[in-house]
mmCIF file with all atom_site columns, C-alpha atoms in Angstrom:
data_model
loop_
_atom_site.group_PDB
_atom_site.id
_atom_site.type_symbol
_atom_site.label_atom_id
_atom_site.label_alt_id
_atom_site.label_comp_id
_atom_site.label_asym_id
_atom_site.label_entity_id
_atom_site.label_seq_id
_atom_site.pdbx_PDB_ins_code
_atom_site.Cartn_x
_atom_site.Cartn_y
_atom_site.Cartn_z
_atom_site.occupancy
_atom_site.B_iso_or_equiv
_atom_site.pdbx_formal_charge
_atom_site.auth_seq_id
_atom_site.auth_comp_id
_atom_site.auth_asym_id
_atom_site.auth_atom_id
_atom_site.pdbx_PDB_model_num
ATOM 1   C CA . MET A 1 1   ? 89.752  91.385  91.285  1.00 49.00 ? 1   MET A CA 1
ATOM 2   C CA . SER A 1 2   ? 88.667  90.604  94.626  1.00 58.00 ? 2   SER A CA 1
ATOM 3   C CA . ALA A 1 3   ? 86.343  93.546  95.003  1.00 54.00 ? 3   ALA A CA 1
ATOM 4   C CA . ALA A 1 4   ? 84.740  92.812  91.642  1.00 52.00 ? 4   ALA A CA 1
ATOM 5   C CA . ILE A 1 5   ? 84.067  89.302  92.729  1.00 57.00 ? 5   ILE A CA 1
ATOM 6   C CA . ALA A 1 6   ? 82.594  90.333  96.134  1.00 57.00 ? 6   ALA A CA 1
ATOM 7   C CA . LEU A 1 7   ? 80.678  93.324  94.974  1.00 57.00 ? 7   LEU A CA 1
ATOM 8   C CA . ARG A 1 8   ? 79.320  92.135  91.886  1.00 57.00 ? 8   ARG A CA 1
ATOM 9   C CA . GLY A 1 9   ? 75.522  93.109  91.455  1.00 58.00 ? 9   GLY A CA 1
ATOM 10  C CA . LYS A 1 10  ? 75.734  94.191  94.986  1.00 64.00 ? 10  LYS A CA 1
ATOM 11  C CA . ARG A 1 11  ? 76.712  97.995  94.558  1.00 63.00 ? 11  ARG A CA 1
ATOM 12  C CA . GLY A 1 12  ? 76.363  100.324 91.492  1.00 64.00 ? 12  GLY A CA 1
ATOM 13  C CA . THR A 1 13  ? 79.517  102.165 91.979  1.00 68.00 ? 13  THR A CA 1
ATOM 14  C CA . TRP A 1 14  ? 82.514  101.040 93.820  1.00 62.00 ? 14  TRP A CA 1
ATOM 15  C CA . GLY A 1 15  ? 85.552  103.052 92.580  1.00 66.00 ? 15  GLY A CA 1
ATOM 16  C CA . ALA A 1 16  ? 86.679  100.541 89.706  1.00 69.00 ? 16  ALA A CA 1
ATOM 17  C CA . ASP A 1 17  ? 86.882  103.507 87.327  1.00 75.00 ? 17  ASP A CA 1
ATOM 18  C CA . ARG A 1 18  ? 89.694  105.310 89.253  1.00 78.00 ? 18  ARG A CA 1
ATOM 19  C CA . VAL A 1 19  ? 93.315  104.785 90.433  1.00 84.00 ? 19  VAL A CA 1
ATOM 20  C CA . TRP A 1 20  ? 93.336  103.168 93.820  1.00 84.00 ? 20  TRP A CA 1
ATOM 21  C CA . LYS A 1 21  ? 96.054  104.538 96.063  1.00 92.00 ? 21  LYS A CA 1
ATOM 22  C CA . GLY A 1 22  ? 95.334  102.478 99.376  1.00 92.00 ? 22  GLY A CA 1
ATOM 23  C CA . ASP A 1 23  ? 97.134  104.233 102.077 1.00 96.00 ? 23  ASP A CA 1
ATOM 24  C CA . TYR A 1 24  ? 95.156  107.843 101.512 1.00 96.00 ? 24  TYR A CA 1
ATOM 25  C CA . LEU A 1 25  ? 96.250  109.285 104.910 1.00 97.00 ? 25  LEU A CA 1
ATOM 26  C CA . SER A 1 26  ? 99.857  109.049 103.920 1.00 97.00 ? 26  SER A CA 1
ATOM 27  C CA . LEU A 1 27  ? 99.312  111.373 101.151 1.00 97.00 ? 27  LEU A CA 1
ATOM 28  C CA . PRO A 1 28  ? 99.484  115.465 101.565 1.00 97.00 ? 28  PRO A CA 1
ATOM 29  C CA . GLU A 1 29  ? 96.659  116.197 99.286  1.00 96.00 ? 29  GLU A CA 1
ATOM 30  C CA . GLU A 1 30  ? 94.296  113.913 101.505 1.00 94.00 ? 30  GLU A CA 1
ATOM 31  C CA . ASN A 1 31  ? 95.653  114.759 104.808 1.00 95.00 ? 31  ASN A CA 1
ATOM 32  C CA . SER A 1 32  ? 97.286  117.804 106.318 1.00 94.00 ? 32  SER A CA 1
ATOM 33  C CA . SER A 1 33  ? 98.950  116.103 109.063 1.00 94.00 ? 33  SER A CA 1
ATOM 34  C CA . TYR A 1 34  ? 100.472 113.339 106.882 1.00 95.00 ? 34  TYR A CA 1
ATOM 35  C CA . ILE A 1 35  ? 103.945 113.830 108.424 1.00 95.00 ? 35  ILE A CA 1
ATOM 36  C CA . ILE A 1 36  ? 102.622 113.144 111.832 1.00 96.00 ? 36  ILE A CA 1
ATOM 37  C CA . TYR A 1 37  ? 100.328 110.364 110.681 1.00 96.00 ? 37  TYR A CA 1
ATOM 38  C CA . ASN A 1 38  ? 103.368 108.603 108.807 1.00 96.00 ? 38  ASN A CA 1
ATOM 39  C CA . ALA A 1 39  ? 105.528 108.903 112.054 1.00 96.00 ? 39  ALA A CA 1
ATOM 40  C CA . ALA A 1 40  ? 102.642 107.430 114.023 1.00 95.00 ? 40  ALA A CA 1
ATOM 41  C CA . ILE A 1 41  ? 102.264 104.434 111.580 1.00 96.00 ? 41  ILE A CA 1
ATOM 42  C CA . GLU A 1 42  ? 106.056 103.798 111.568 1.00 96.00 ? 42  GLU A CA 1
ATOM 43  C CA . ASN A 1 43  ? 105.783 103.274 115.451 1.00 94.00 ? 43  ASN A CA 1
ATOM 44  C CA . LEU A 1 44  ? 102.836 101.174 115.508 1.00 94.00 ? 44  LEU A CA 1
ATOM 45  C CA . LYS A 1 45  ? 104.428 99.070  112.723 1.00 94.00 ? 45  LYS A CA 1
ATOM 46  C CA . TYR A 1 46  ? 107.274 98.585  115.222 1.00 92.00 ? 46  TYR A CA 1
ATOM 47  C CA . SER A 1 47  ? 105.166 97.763  118.046 1.00 92.00 ? 47  SER A CA 1
ATOM 48  C CA . ASP A 1 48  ? 102.613 95.372  116.150 1.00 91.00 ? 48  ASP A CA 1
ATOM 49  C CA . GLN A 1 49  ? 104.951 93.983  113.829 1.00 90.00 ? 49  GLN A CA 1
ATOM 50  C CA . PHE A 1 50  ? 102.869 94.449  110.655 1.00 92.00 ? 50  PHE A CA 1
ATOM 51  C CA . ASN A 1 51  ? 104.480 94.794  107.320 1.00 92.00 ? 51  ASN A CA 1
ATOM 52  C CA . VAL A 1 52  ? 102.165 97.011  105.011 1.00 94.00 ? 52  VAL A CA 1
ATOM 53  C CA . VAL A 1 53  ? 99.399  99.613  104.911 1.00 96.00 ? 53  VAL A CA 1
ATOM 54  C CA . MET A 1 54  ? 96.794  98.351  102.556 1.00 95.00 ? 54  MET A CA 1
ATOM 55  C CA . PHE A 1 55  ? 94.186  100.896 103.040 1.00 96.00 ? 55  PHE A CA 1
ATOM 56  C CA . SER A 1 56  ? 93.685  104.076 105.307 1.00 97.00 ? 56  SER A CA 1
ATOM 57  C CA . ALA A 1 57  ? 90.990  106.669 105.018 1.00 97.00 ? 57  ALA A CA 1
ATOM 58  C CA . PHE A 1 58  ? 89.150  109.279 107.437 1.00 97.00 ? 58  PHE A CA 1
ATOM 59  C CA . VAL A 1 59  ? 85.832  107.809 108.619 1.00 97.00 ? 59  VAL A CA 1
ATOM 60  C CA . HIS A 1 60  ? 82.762  108.747 110.646 1.00 96.00 ? 60  HIS A CA 1
ATOM 61  C CA . LYS A 1 61  ? 82.593  105.732 113.188 1.00 96.00 ? 61  LYS A CA 1
ATOM 62  C CA . THR A 1 62  ? 79.135  104.974 114.868 1.00 93.00 ? 62  THR A CA 1
ATOM 63  C CA . ASN A 1 63  ? 79.168  103.031 118.159 1.00 89.00 ? 63  ASN A CA 1
ATOM 64  C CA . LYS A 1 64  ? 76.541  100.529 119.564 1.00 86.00 ? 64  LYS A CA 1
ATOM 65  C CA . PHE A 1 65  ? 74.754  103.485 121.325 1.00 89.00 ? 65  PHE A CA 1
ATOM 66  C CA . ASN A 1 66  ? 74.497  105.358 117.972 1.00 90.00 ? 66  ASN A CA 1
ATOM 67  C CA . ARG A 1 67  ? 77.004  108.057 118.737 1.00 94.00 ? 67  ARG A CA 1
ATOM 68  C CA . CYS A 1 68  ? 79.182  109.161 116.010 1.00 94.00 ? 68  CYS A CA 1
ATOM 69  C CA . ALA A 1 69  ? 83.051  109.992 116.120 1.00 94.00 ? 69  ALA A CA 1
ATOM 70  C CA . ASP A 1 70  ? 85.657  111.210 113.463 1.00 95.00 ? 70  ASP A CA 1
ATOM 71  C CA . ARG A 1 71  ? 88.378  108.649 113.406 1.00 96.00 ? 71  ARG A CA 1
ATOM 72  C CA . ALA A 1 72  ? 90.876  107.222 110.986 1.00 96.00 ? 72  ALA A CA 1
ATOM 73  C CA . LEU A 1 73  ? 90.787  103.694 109.765 1.00 97.00 ? 73  LEU A CA 1
ATOM 74  C CA . LEU A 1 74  ? 93.889  101.840 109.115 1.00 97.00 ? 74  LEU A CA 1
ATOM 75  C CA . VAL A 1 75  ? 93.871  98.223  107.530 1.00 96.00 ? 75  VAL A CA 1
ATOM 76  C CA . THR A 1 76  ? 97.290  96.472  107.439 1.00 95.00 ? 76  THR A CA 1
ATOM 77  C CA . ASP A 1 77  ? 98.122  92.855  106.300 1.00 92.00 ? 77  ASP A CA 1
ATOM 78  C CA . PHE A 1 78  ? 97.279  91.655  109.856 1.00 92.00 ? 78  PHE A CA 1
ATOM 79  C CA . ALA A 1 79  ? 94.709  93.823  111.578 1.00 94.00 ? 79  ALA A CA 1
ATOM 80  C CA . VAL A 1 80  ? 92.107  96.624  111.031 1.00 95.00 ? 80  VAL A CA 1
ATOM 81  C CA . TYR A 1 81  ? 92.811  99.707  113.452 1.00 95.00 ? 81  TYR A CA 1
ATOM 82  C CA . LYS A 1 82  ? 90.677  102.534 114.708 1.00 94.00 ? 82  LYS A CA 1
ATOM 83  C CA . LEU A 1 83  ? 92.864  105.656 115.108 1.00 95.00 ? 83  LEU A CA 1
ATOM 84  C CA . ASP A 1 84  ? 92.282  108.939 116.728 1.00 93.00 ? 84  ASP A CA 1
ATOM 85  C CA . SER A 1 85  ? 92.144  111.356 113.746 1.00 86.00 ? 85  SER A CA 1
ATOM 86  C CA . GLY A 1 86  ? 93.130  114.259 115.696 1.00 81.00 ? 86  GLY A CA 1
ATOM 87  C CA . ALA A 1 87  ? 96.683  115.167 116.471 1.00 76.00 ? 87  ALA A CA 1
ATOM 88  C CA . LYS A 1 88  ? 98.439  112.193 117.129 1.00 90.00 ? 88  LYS A CA 1
ATOM 89  C CA . PHE A 1 89  ? 96.877  109.254 115.091 1.00 94.00 ? 89  PHE A CA 1
ATOM 90  C CA . LYS A 1 90  ? 97.205  107.111 118.103 1.00 92.00 ? 90  LYS A CA 1
ATOM 91  C CA . ALA A 1 91  ? 95.362  103.726 117.965 1.00 90.00 ? 91  ALA A CA 1
ATOM 92  C CA . MET A 1 92  ? 92.213  103.676 119.814 1.00 85.00 ? 92  MET A CA 1
ATOM 93  C CA . LYS A 1 93  ? 92.239  99.937  120.952 1.00 84.00 ? 93  LYS A CA 1
ATOM 94  C CA . ARG A 1 94  ? 94.312  96.808  119.927 1.00 86.00 ? 94  ARG A CA 1
ATOM 95  C CA . GLY A 1 95  ? 93.666  96.343  116.447 1.00 90.00 ? 95  GLY A CA 1
ATOM 96  C CA . MET A 1 96  ? 90.914  94.021  115.247 1.00 92.00 ? 96  MET A CA 1
ATOM 97  C CA . SER A 1 97  ? 92.941  90.913  113.820 1.00 91.00 ? 97  SER A CA 1
ATOM 98  C CA . LEU A 1 98  ? 91.788  89.587  110.155 1.00 89.00 ? 98  LEU A CA 1
ATOM 99  C CA . GLN A 1 99  ? 91.170  86.287  112.002 1.00 90.00 ? 99  GLN A CA 1
ATOM 100 C CA . GLU A 1 100 ? 88.623  88.006  114.142 1.00 92.00 ? 100 GLU A CA 1
ATOM 101 C CA . MET A 1 101 ? 86.670  88.916  110.986 1.00 91.00 ? 101 MET A CA 1
ATOM 102 C CA . THR A 1 102 ? 83.568  86.987  110.183 1.00 92.00 ? 102 THR A CA 1
ATOM 103 C CA . GLY A 1 103 ? 82.044  89.164  107.521 1.00 89.00 ? 103 GLY A CA 1
ATOM 104 C CA . LEU A 1 104 ? 81.713  92.587  105.895 1.00 90.00 ? 104 LEU A CA 1
ATOM 105 C CA . SER A 1 105 ? 78.610  94.591  104.758 1.00 90.00 ? 105 SER A CA 1
ATOM 106 C CA . VAL A 1 106 ? 78.342  97.467  102.505 1.00 91.00 ? 106 VAL A CA 1
ATOM 107 C CA . SER A 1 107 ? 75.349  99.817  101.713 1.00 88.00 ? 107 SER A CA 1
ATOM 108 C CA . PRO A 1 108 ? 74.231  99.582  98.041  1.00 86.00 ? 108 PRO A CA 1
ATOM 109 C CA . GLY A 1 109 ? 73.975  103.492 98.156  1.00 84.00 ? 109 GLY A CA 1
ATOM 110 C CA . SER A 1 110 ? 76.405  106.255 97.703  1.00 85.00 ? 110 SER A CA 1
ATOM 111 C CA . ASP A 1 111 ? 77.003  106.902 101.202 1.00 90.00 ? 111 ASP A CA 1
ATOM 112 C CA . GLN A 1 112 ? 79.888  104.549 101.673 1.00 92.00 ? 112 GLN A CA 1
ATOM 113 C CA . LEU A 1 113 ? 78.574  102.836 104.760 1.00 93.00 ? 113 LEU A CA 1
ATOM 114 C CA . VAL A 1 114 ? 80.560  99.575  105.954 1.00 94.00 ? 114 VAL A CA 1
ATOM 115 C CA . VAL A 1 115 ? 80.233  97.320  108.880 1.00 95.00 ? 115 VAL A CA 1
ATOM 116 C CA . ILE A 1 116 ? 83.035  94.911  109.653 1.00 95.00 ? 116 ILE A CA 1
ATOM 117 C CA . HIS A 1 117 ? 81.536  92.137  111.665 1.00 95.00 ? 117 HIS A CA 1
ATOM 118 C CA . ASN A 1 118 ? 83.881  90.182  114.274 1.00 93.00 ? 118 ASN A CA 1
ATOM 119 C CA . ASN A 1 119 ? 83.770  87.144  116.345 1.00 93.00 ? 119 ASN A CA 1
ATOM 120 C CA . LYS A 1 120 ? 83.544  89.158  119.601 1.00 90.00 ? 120 LYS A CA 1
ATOM 121 C CA . GLY A 1 121 ? 80.257  90.656  118.674 1.00 84.00 ? 121 GLY A CA 1
ATOM 122 C CA . ASN A 1 122 ? 81.274  94.503  118.759 1.00 88.00 ? 122 ASN A CA 1
ATOM 123 C CA . ASP A 1 123 ? 81.088  95.264  114.904 1.00 93.00 ? 123 ASP A CA 1
ATOM 124 C CA . LEU A 1 124 ? 82.893  98.168  113.481 1.00 94.00 ? 124 LEU A CA 1
ATOM 125 C CA . VAL A 1 125 ? 80.374  100.511 111.827 1.00 96.00 ? 125 VAL A CA 1
ATOM 126 C CA . PHE A 1 126 ? 81.561  103.544 109.756 1.00 96.00 ? 126 PHE A CA 1
ATOM 127 C CA . THR A 1 127 ? 81.055  105.612 106.710 1.00 97.00 ? 127 THR A CA 1
ATOM 128 C CA . ILE A 1 128 ? 84.046  106.465 104.483 1.00 96.00 ? 128 ILE A CA 1
ATOM 129 C CA . ILE A 1 129 ? 84.641  110.309 104.246 1.00 95.00 ? 129 ILE A CA 1
ATOM 130 C CA . SER A 1 130 ? 85.500  111.161 100.649 1.00 92.00 ? 130 SER A CA 1
ATOM 131 C CA . SER A 1 131 ? 84.034  112.232 97.531  1.00 90.00 ? 131 SER A CA 1
ATOM 132 C CA . GLU A 1 132 ? 85.449  109.265 95.745  1.00 90.00 ? 132 GLU A CA 1
ATOM 133 C CA . ASP A 1 133 ? 83.963  106.084 96.398  1.00 89.00 ? 133 ASP A CA 1
ATOM 134 C CA . ARG A 1 134 ? 86.453  103.863 98.055  1.00 92.00 ? 134 ARG A CA 1
ATOM 135 C CA . VAL A 1 135 ? 84.545  100.951 99.392  1.00 90.00 ? 135 VAL A CA 1
ATOM 136 C CA . GLY A 1 136 ? 85.364  98.878  96.470  1.00 87.00 ? 136 GLY A CA 1
ATOM 137 C CA . GLU A 1 137 ? 89.050  99.540  97.504  1.00 90.00 ? 137 GLU A CA 1
ATOM 138 C CA . LEU A 1 138 ? 88.510  98.784  101.202 1.00 92.00 ? 138 LEU A CA 1
ATOM 139 C CA . VAL A 1 139 ? 86.707  95.529  100.195 1.00 89.00 ? 139 VAL A CA 1
ATOM 140 C CA . GLY A 1 140 ? 89.471  94.382  97.836  1.00 86.00 ? 140 GLY A CA 1
ATOM 141 C CA . ALA A 1 141 ? 92.205  95.068  100.421 1.00 89.00 ? 141 ALA A CA 1
ATOM 142 C CA . LEU A 1 142 ? 90.260  93.033  103.080 1.00 89.00 ? 142 LEU A CA 1
ATOM 143 C CA . ALA A 1 143 ? 89.196  90.210  100.733 1.00 83.00 ? 143 ALA A CA 1
ATOM 144 C CA . SER A 1 144 ? 92.535  89.677  98.992  1.00 79.00 ? 144 SER A CA 1
ATOM 145 C CA . ARG A 1 145 ? 94.360  89.626  102.366 1.00 72.00 ? 145 ARG A CA 1
ATOM 146 C CA . TYR A 1 146 ? 91.550  87.533  104.343 1.00 59.00 ? 146 TYR A CA 1
ATOM 147 C CA . TYR A 1 147 ? 91.563  84.686  101.419 1.00 60.00 ? 147 TYR A CA 1
ATOM 148 C CA . GLN A 1 148 ? 95.483  84.287  101.274 1.00 60.00 ? 148 GLN A CA 1
#
């Protein structure tokens, strides 16, 4: 419902016609290293004290110098994390707490470009790597938690 309200009239397709699974990187059909990912998330859950993974996906992150890198995106009930999508799924930095978020921008096209704006001036810019449109699911996860 949160995604429908946030994206109404702004994006033609946003994944409303498919089942939303949320933590895609924990699924063997999405991530061949799902066992390593699940272990890394349990360690992160212990150290950062979050309760639930609301969304995860492989992404192409772009930095402020227009350099791209493959990463994994993790959205929990308290923060957004960039993870190294290599062998260990280690958090790149401390997570961006949901209180630091000031806005969210998505492209209207099929490229799945997302910008998470924050109050520190270092926005997170990425495209979701998937043949399915998962932007609506990400927006729904962030909006439902942000407005709680």
